[in-house]
Short mmCIF file of C-alpha atoms in Angstrom, two decimals:
data_model
loop_
_atom_site.label_atom_id
_atom_site.label_comp_id
_atom_site.label_asym_id
_atom_site.label_seq_id
_atom_site.Cartn_x
_atom_site.Cartn_y
_atom_site.Cartn_z
CA MET G 867 40.04 79.09 -22.22
CA GLN G 868 40.62 75.55 -21.19
CA PRO G 869 37.99 73.06 -22.26
CA LEU G 870 35.55 71.53 -19.68
CA ILE G 871 36.48 68.08 -18.50
CA PHE G 872 33.94 65.40 -17.32
CA ASP G 873 35.82 62.63 -15.27
CA ALA G 874 33.45 59.64 -14.71
CA HIS G 875 35.32 57.89 -11.92
CA LEU G 876 36.64 59.52 -8.82
CA ASP G 877 36.74 57.86 -5.33
CA LEU G 878 36.35 61.16 -3.57
CA SER G 879 34.58 60.14 -0.34
CA MET G 880 36.95 57.09 0.01
CA ASN G 881 39.88 59.50 0.05
CA ALA G 882 38.06 61.73 2.49
CA LEU G 883 36.99 59.17 4.88
CA GLU G 884 39.42 56.16 4.58
CA TRP G 885 42.57 58.02 3.55
CA ASN G 886 41.46 61.11 5.81
CA ARG G 887 42.28 63.61 3.20
CA ASP G 888 40.77 67.09 3.50
CA LEU G 889 39.88 67.46 -0.23
CA THR G 890 39.10 71.22 0.26
CA LYS G 891 42.72 71.87 0.76
CA SER G 892 45.37 72.42 -1.97
CA LEU G 893 47.03 69.25 -3.35
CA GLN G 894 50.33 70.44 -1.85
CA ALA G 895 48.85 70.75 1.62
CA ILE G 896 47.54 67.31 1.51
CA ARG G 897 50.81 65.97 0.34
CA ASP G 898 52.72 67.86 3.06
CA ARG G 899 50.51 66.40 5.84
CA GLU G 900 51.22 62.88 4.52
CA ARG G 901 54.96 63.36 4.16
CA ASN G 902 55.84 61.02 6.94
CA MET G 903 53.06 58.55 6.63
CA ASN G 904 53.33 55.13 5.16
CA ASP G 905 50.09 53.32 6.00
CA LYS G 906 49.02 53.63 2.30
CA PRO G 907 51.27 53.09 -0.78
CA ASP G 908 50.24 56.45 -2.23
CA ARG G 909 50.83 58.66 0.82
CA GLY G 910 52.22 62.00 -0.31
CA ASN G 911 51.61 61.21 -3.84
CA GLY G 912 47.96 62.09 -4.22
CA THR G 913 46.69 63.81 -7.47
CA VAL G 914 43.10 64.95 -6.44
CA SER G 915 41.71 67.77 -4.52
CA LEU G 916 38.76 70.03 -5.19
CA PRO G 917 40.96 73.15 -5.89
CA GLU G 918 43.02 70.99 -8.25
CA MET G 919 39.89 69.89 -10.06
CA ARG G 920 38.89 73.47 -10.47
CA LYS G 921 42.36 74.43 -11.71
CA GLY G 922 42.03 71.69 -14.53
CA ARG G 923 38.39 72.70 -15.25
CA VAL G 924 37.15 69.26 -14.17
CA GLY G 925 33.83 70.82 -13.49
CA ILE G 926 31.82 67.67 -13.06
CA CYS G 927 32.46 64.00 -12.15
CA VAL G 928 30.95 60.79 -11.39
CA ALA G 929 31.77 60.29 -7.63
CA THR G 930 31.61 56.96 -5.95
CA GLN G 931 30.52 55.26 -2.78
CA ILE G 932 32.27 52.04 -2.27
CA ALA G 933 32.16 49.48 0.62
CA ARG G 934 32.86 45.74 0.04
CA TYR G 935 31.39 42.93 2.08
CA VAL G 936 33.79 39.97 2.60
CA GLY G 937 32.72 36.54 3.73
CA LEU G 938 35.02 34.25 5.87
CA ASP G 939 36.46 32.82 2.70
CA ASN G 940 37.27 36.03 1.01
CA PRO G 941 40.80 37.30 1.74
CA LEU G 942 40.12 40.83 0.27
CA PRO G 943 39.74 43.77 2.73
CA GLY G 944 36.18 44.77 3.43
CA TRP G 945 33.35 44.88 5.88
CA HIS G 946 32.24 41.73 7.73
CA SER G 947 28.53 42.33 7.21
CA GLN G 948 26.42 43.93 4.52
CA GLU G 949 24.97 46.22 7.19
CA GLN G 950 28.30 47.47 8.02
CA ALA G 951 29.08 48.08 4.41
CA TRP G 952 25.78 49.99 4.12
CA ALA G 953 26.71 52.17 7.15
CA GLN G 954 30.06 52.89 5.41
CA THR G 955 28.37 54.14 2.28
CA GLN G 956 26.04 56.23 4.26
CA GLY G 957 28.99 57.94 5.94
CA GLN G 958 30.33 58.66 2.43
CA LEU G 959 27.00 60.06 1.39
CA ALA G 960 27.08 62.26 4.33
CA TRP G 961 30.44 63.59 3.36
CA TYR G 962 29.15 64.58 -0.07
CA GLN G 963 26.17 66.25 1.58
CA ALA G 964 28.41 68.25 3.72
CA MET G 965 30.62 69.22 0.72
CA GLU G 966 27.31 70.52 -0.91
CA ALA G 967 26.28 72.36 2.25
CA ARG G 968 29.69 74.21 2.14
CA GLY G 969 29.32 75.07 -1.45
CA GLU G 970 32.37 73.01 -2.52
CA MET G 971 30.29 70.53 -4.53
CA LYS G 972 26.91 70.32 -6.26
CA GLN G 973 24.89 67.20 -6.73
CA VAL G 974 23.41 66.45 -10.13
CA THR G 975 20.56 64.06 -10.34
CA ASN G 976 18.58 65.00 -13.42
CA ALA G 977 18.78 66.74 -16.83
CA ALA G 978 17.65 70.18 -15.67
CA GLN G 979 20.34 70.20 -12.90
CA LEU G 980 22.99 68.92 -15.37
CA THR G 981 22.08 71.64 -17.93
CA ALA G 982 22.16 74.38 -15.29
CA HIS G 983 25.48 73.28 -13.88
CA LEU G 984 27.21 73.04 -17.24
CA LYS G 985 25.94 76.46 -18.04
CA LEU G 986 27.63 77.75 -14.80
CA TRP G 987 30.87 76.29 -15.73
CA GLU G 988 31.00 77.03 -19.51
CA ASN G 989 30.32 80.73 -19.01
CA ALA G 990 32.78 81.20 -16.16
CA THR G 991 36.30 82.72 -16.81
CA ASP G 992 37.18 82.01 -13.26
CA THR G 993 36.41 78.70 -11.83
CA SER G 994 38.34 78.89 -8.62
CA SER G 995 35.27 79.20 -6.48
CA LEU G 996 32.73 77.22 -8.39
CA PRO G 997 31.16 74.13 -6.90
CA VAL G 998 32.46 70.84 -8.51
CA GLY G 999 29.35 68.81 -9.94
CA PHE G 1000 28.92 65.23 -8.99
CA ILE G 1001 26.76 62.33 -10.03
CA LEU G 1002 26.58 59.64 -7.36
CA SER G 1003 27.70 56.16 -8.22
CA LEU G 1004 28.05 52.97 -6.13
CA GLU G 1005 31.15 50.79 -6.97
CA GLY G 1006 30.10 47.29 -5.92
CA ALA G 1007 26.53 46.64 -4.60
CA ASP G 1008 27.40 44.47 -1.57
CA SER G 1009 26.15 47.13 0.78
CA PHE G 1010 22.47 46.61 -0.25
CA PHE G 1011 21.66 44.32 2.60
CA GLU G 1012 18.21 44.25 1.28
CA LEU G 1013 16.68 45.07 -2.08
CA ALA G 1014 14.80 47.99 -0.55
CA CYS G 1015 18.11 49.76 -0.12
CA VAL G 1016 18.18 50.43 -3.91
CA GLU G 1017 15.19 52.84 -3.83
CA LYS G 1018 16.56 54.43 -0.69
CA ALA G 1019 19.79 55.00 -2.37
CA TYR G 1020 18.19 56.34 -5.49
CA ALA G 1021 16.11 58.77 -3.25
CA SER G 1022 19.50 60.06 -2.06
CA GLY G 1023 20.67 60.69 -5.54
CA LEU G 1024 22.43 57.58 -6.51
CA ARG G 1025 22.17 57.26 -10.32
CA ALA G 1026 24.67 54.45 -11.29
CA ILE G 1027 25.58 51.12 -9.83
CA GLY G 1028 28.43 48.73 -10.62
CA PRO G 1029 27.22 45.34 -9.20
CA ALA G 1030 30.72 44.08 -8.45
CA HIS G 1031 34.17 45.30 -7.53
CA TYR G 1032 37.11 43.00 -6.85
CA GLY G 1033 36.40 39.36 -6.10
CA PRO G 1034 33.17 37.51 -5.46
CA GLY G 1035 30.35 39.85 -4.54
CA VAL G 1036 26.80 39.43 -3.23
CA TYR G 1037 25.26 40.34 -6.58
CA ALA G 1038 27.89 39.54 -9.14
CA TYR G 1039 31.45 38.40 -9.57
CA GLY G 1040 34.20 40.94 -10.25
CA THR G 1041 37.78 41.35 -11.10
CA ASP G 1042 39.96 38.28 -10.53
CA SER G 1043 36.81 36.02 -9.86
CA ASN G 1044 34.54 34.00 -11.97
CA GLY G 1045 30.78 33.38 -11.74
CA GLY G 1046 27.42 34.61 -12.91
CA LEU G 1047 24.83 36.96 -11.37
CA GLY G 1048 22.46 34.42 -9.96
CA THR G 1049 19.01 35.19 -8.54
CA LYS G 1050 20.15 38.21 -6.41
CA GLY G 1051 22.05 39.73 -9.23
CA ARG G 1052 19.18 39.45 -11.72
CA ALA G 1053 16.85 40.92 -9.03
CA LEU G 1054 19.21 43.86 -8.52
CA LEU G 1055 19.21 44.51 -12.24
CA THR G 1056 15.40 44.40 -12.49
CA GLU G 1057 15.13 46.97 -9.69
CA MET G 1058 17.71 49.17 -11.19
CA GLU G 1059 15.92 49.07 -14.56
CA ARG G 1060 12.61 49.98 -12.83
CA LEU G 1061 14.28 53.07 -11.19
CA GLY G 1062 16.22 54.07 -14.41
CA ILE G 1063 19.55 53.49 -12.67
CA ILE G 1064 22.59 53.25 -14.99
CA LEU G 1065 24.41 49.83 -14.89
CA ASP G 1066 28.13 50.48 -14.81
CA ALA G 1067 29.72 47.42 -16.40
CA THR G 1068 33.10 48.14 -14.93
CA HIS G 1069 34.73 45.33 -12.92
CA LEU G 1070 32.27 42.61 -13.97
CA CYS G 1071 33.91 39.31 -14.72
CA ASP G 1072 33.34 37.91 -18.23
CA GLU G 1073 30.41 35.56 -17.02
CA SER G 1074 28.63 38.25 -15.08
CA PHE G 1075 29.30 40.79 -17.87
CA TYR G 1076 27.48 38.64 -20.55
CA GLU G 1077 24.71 37.69 -18.22
CA ALA G 1078 24.09 41.32 -17.29
CA MET G 1079 23.95 42.28 -20.99
CA ASP G 1080 21.36 39.57 -21.48
CA HIS G 1081 19.13 40.54 -18.43
CA PHE G 1082 19.37 44.32 -18.32
CA SER G 1083 17.65 46.47 -20.90
CA GLY G 1084 18.36 50.00 -19.26
CA PRO G 1085 21.23 52.37 -19.79
CA VAL G 1086 24.71 50.96 -19.58
CA TRP G 1087 28.18 52.61 -19.31
CA ALA G 1088 31.71 51.53 -18.34
CA SER G 1089 32.99 54.32 -16.15
CA HIS G 1090 36.67 53.22 -16.03
CA HIS G 1091 37.74 50.34 -18.27
CA ASN G 1092 40.66 49.76 -20.58
CA SER G 1093 41.56 47.42 -23.43
CA ARG G 1094 42.38 43.73 -22.95
CA ALA G 1095 43.91 43.70 -26.41
CA LEU G 1096 46.57 46.36 -25.36
CA VAL G 1097 46.97 45.04 -21.73
CA PRO G 1098 45.96 41.36 -21.26
CA HIS G 1099 44.15 40.90 -17.99
CA ASN G 1100 40.56 39.92 -16.89
CA ARG G 1101 40.17 43.44 -15.49
CA GLN G 1102 40.14 44.83 -19.04
CA PHE G 1103 37.41 44.38 -21.70
CA SER G 1104 37.94 42.53 -24.92
CA ASP G 1105 37.13 44.11 -28.36
CA GLU G 1106 34.10 41.91 -28.34
CA GLN G 1107 32.81 43.27 -25.07
CA PHE G 1108 33.57 46.84 -26.20
CA SER G 1109 31.48 46.10 -29.37
CA ILE G 1110 28.57 44.95 -27.33
CA LEU G 1111 28.76 48.14 -25.15
CA ILE G 1112 28.96 50.33 -28.15
CA GLU G 1113 25.92 48.64 -29.72
CA ARG G 1114 24.08 49.38 -26.46
CA GLY G 1115 25.06 53.07 -26.79
CA ALA G 1116 27.44 53.03 -23.92
CA VAL G 1117 30.26 55.43 -23.21
CA ILE G 1118 33.46 53.97 -21.91
CA GLY G 1119 35.87 55.99 -19.70
CA THR G 1120 39.66 55.23 -19.99
CA ALA G 1121 41.34 54.67 -16.58
CA PHE G 1122 44.76 56.06 -15.76
CA ASP G 1123 46.16 53.35 -13.39
CA ALA G 1124 49.56 52.49 -14.82
CA TRP G 1125 49.10 48.75 -14.67
CA MET G 1126 46.04 49.03 -16.76
CA LEU G 1127 47.80 51.18 -19.34
CA ILE G 1128 50.96 49.19 -20.15
CA PRO G 1129 51.60 45.37 -19.94
CA GLY G 1130 54.10 44.00 -17.47
CA TRP G 1131 53.71 46.68 -14.68
CA GLU G 1132 54.75 45.31 -11.15
CA ARG G 1133 52.96 47.00 -8.41
CA GLY G 1134 55.48 48.28 -5.90
CA VAL G 1135 58.44 47.52 -8.28
CA SER G 1136 57.62 49.45 -11.64
CA THR G 1137 57.91 53.16 -11.66
CA PRO G 1138 56.38 55.62 -14.16
CA ALA G 1139 59.78 57.02 -15.16
CA GLY G 1140 61.33 53.44 -15.39
CA THR G 1141 58.64 52.21 -17.61
CA GLY G 1142 57.89 55.29 -19.59
CA VAL G 1143 54.18 55.05 -19.05
CA SER G 1144 52.52 58.33 -20.19
CA LEU G 1145 49.40 59.96 -21.36
CA GLN G 1146 50.20 58.79 -24.76
CA HIS G 1147 49.26 55.29 -23.40
CA VAL G 1148 45.96 56.81 -22.23
CA ALA G 1149 45.35 58.01 -25.84
CA ASP G 1150 46.14 54.51 -27.05
CA HIS G 1151 43.31 53.02 -25.09
CA ILE G 1152 40.93 55.99 -26.18
CA ASP G 1153 41.88 55.36 -29.67
CA ARG G 1154 41.14 51.61 -29.48
CA ILE G 1155 37.48 52.38 -28.52
CA CYS G 1156 37.19 54.96 -31.28
CA GLN G 1157 38.60 52.54 -33.91
CA ILE G 1158 36.11 49.81 -32.87
CA ALA G 1159 33.21 52.16 -32.88
CA GLY G 1160 34.25 53.96 -36.04
CA ASN G 1161 33.73 57.35 -34.38
CA SER G 1162 34.55 59.26 -31.18
CA LYS G 1163 31.10 59.00 -29.68
CA HIS G 1164 31.83 56.32 -27.06
CA ALA G 1165 35.35 56.96 -25.77
CA ALA G 1166 35.82 59.33 -22.76
CA ILE G 1167 37.59 59.90 -19.43
CA GLY G 1168 37.06 57.75 -16.37
CA SER G 1169 40.55 58.38 -14.82
CA ASP G 1170 40.14 56.58 -11.36
CA LEU G 1171 42.89 58.97 -10.11
CA ASP G 1172 43.60 58.36 -6.51
CA GLY G 1173 41.66 55.14 -6.63
CA ALA G 1174 44.21 53.73 -4.15
CA PHE G 1175 47.12 54.88 -6.17
CA GLY G 1176 48.90 58.32 -6.84
CA THR G 1177 51.72 59.62 -8.89
CA GLU G 1178 53.83 56.45 -8.06
CA GLN G 1179 51.42 54.51 -10.33
CA SER G 1180 50.27 57.10 -12.82
CA PRO G 1181 51.43 58.39 -16.19
CA HIS G 1182 54.89 60.07 -15.60
CA ASP G 1183 53.62 63.27 -17.26
CA LEU G 1184 50.69 63.57 -15.06
CA GLU G 1185 51.38 65.49 -11.84
CA SER G 1186 47.74 66.12 -10.84
CA ILE G 1187 44.22 65.71 -12.11
CA ALA G 1188 44.79 69.13 -13.59
CA GLY G 1189 47.09 67.47 -16.16
CA LEU G 1190 43.89 66.09 -17.89
CA GLN G 1191 44.23 69.39 -19.80
CA LYS G 1192 47.22 67.82 -21.63
CA LEU G 1193 45.08 65.27 -23.51
CA PRO G 1194 43.58 67.69 -26.07
CA ALA G 1195 47.09 68.36 -27.61
CA ILE G 1196 47.95 64.71 -27.65
CA LEU G 1197 44.74 63.74 -29.36
CA LYS G 1198 45.00 66.64 -31.85
CA ALA G 1199 48.54 65.45 -32.73
CA ARG G 1200 47.05 62.09 -33.56
CA GLY G 1201 44.61 63.73 -36.02
CA TYR G 1202 41.65 64.08 -33.87
CA LYS G 1203 39.33 67.04 -34.89
CA GLU G 1204 38.10 69.45 -32.28
CA GLU G 1205 34.58 68.04 -32.27
CA ASP G 1206 36.06 64.57 -31.56
CA ILE G 1207 38.36 65.92 -28.75
CA ASP G 1208 35.31 67.68 -27.20
CA ASN G 1209 33.29 64.47 -27.27
CA ILE G 1210 35.93 62.67 -25.47
CA LEU G 1211 36.56 65.31 -22.93
CA HIS G 1212 32.89 65.85 -21.84
CA LYS G 1213 30.25 65.72 -24.50
CA ASN G 1214 29.86 62.00 -24.67
CA TRP G 1215 29.09 61.69 -20.96
CA ILE G 1216 26.83 64.61 -21.18
CA ARG G 1217 24.85 63.41 -24.23
CA PHE G 1218 24.48 60.06 -22.61
CA LEU G 1219 23.05 61.48 -19.39
CA LEU G 1220 20.76 63.77 -21.24
CA GLU G 1221 19.32 60.97 -23.33
CA THR G 1222 19.04 58.72 -20.16
CA TRP G 1223 17.40 61.37 -18.06
CA GLY G 1224 15.47 62.95 -20.79
#
């Protein structure tokens, strides 16, 4: 039987609403429907659908909501008011709720639900009709147009928040920008700590990262983050930042976006076959975390598959999310023991959540 996999970062609702993908269909059906479309760079190259997750025994994931607010001086795509961004996240929430009503997915918000869902998947010999479990996370907090939104979101099942995404945000500065949290960001962290919401350090720029570590005492993880030592870029974390996270008990998920796996990738120019980017490079980033920690208890999977990229910008030996099942053999060949491999595939995320929600 294939091992259970816990993926800590999938933009499922973004794909459903903004990419207009029916994720209940087979991956081939989604690709066929997009065959003549060119509005997105990854059309026809998607890697994720609910049937494909079941095929790869990806039985539980951290599923995102995402909606960026952009001011007049921000050239990034996004919504022109925080209230519009909030409405977008609520539409995404409605999609997750519709999937749960259909039996396609199952929301997990506490330790008892997590334990029950894991038991369902671990005991199943046939997973083709099982609901995929999801823990709701918010990538970028711009959609909170007032602080009271945080408690409303928590009541709807939100359990993790990354304060920033790309560029300057309302509550923090993210990738490719510089700045601290400020008064609003610190107030957000205080409210998150009061409610027991996990801080996702992913995408925080260096200044915001260090300020967040100083001002937040609650649970911290990095859902999809790679090594700056292996691929120099501000999107990645340094060994020092990894060490701080490890000291805080964090788990760090490795992302599968090709430009984050190898240096020198040029978007729209480089190809997986031409560069040779592979799951071996994923294992390099996993191993980096394990070497810094001195054990396997902090490294995990946070693939970010179909996070606005598909097979055109993924490891060449990964045809779909079901290909995550290739990782155990790669890690075993590197000398990882079965216990360590299980930690990386799912046990680290599960242990973290059970301790956080205990």
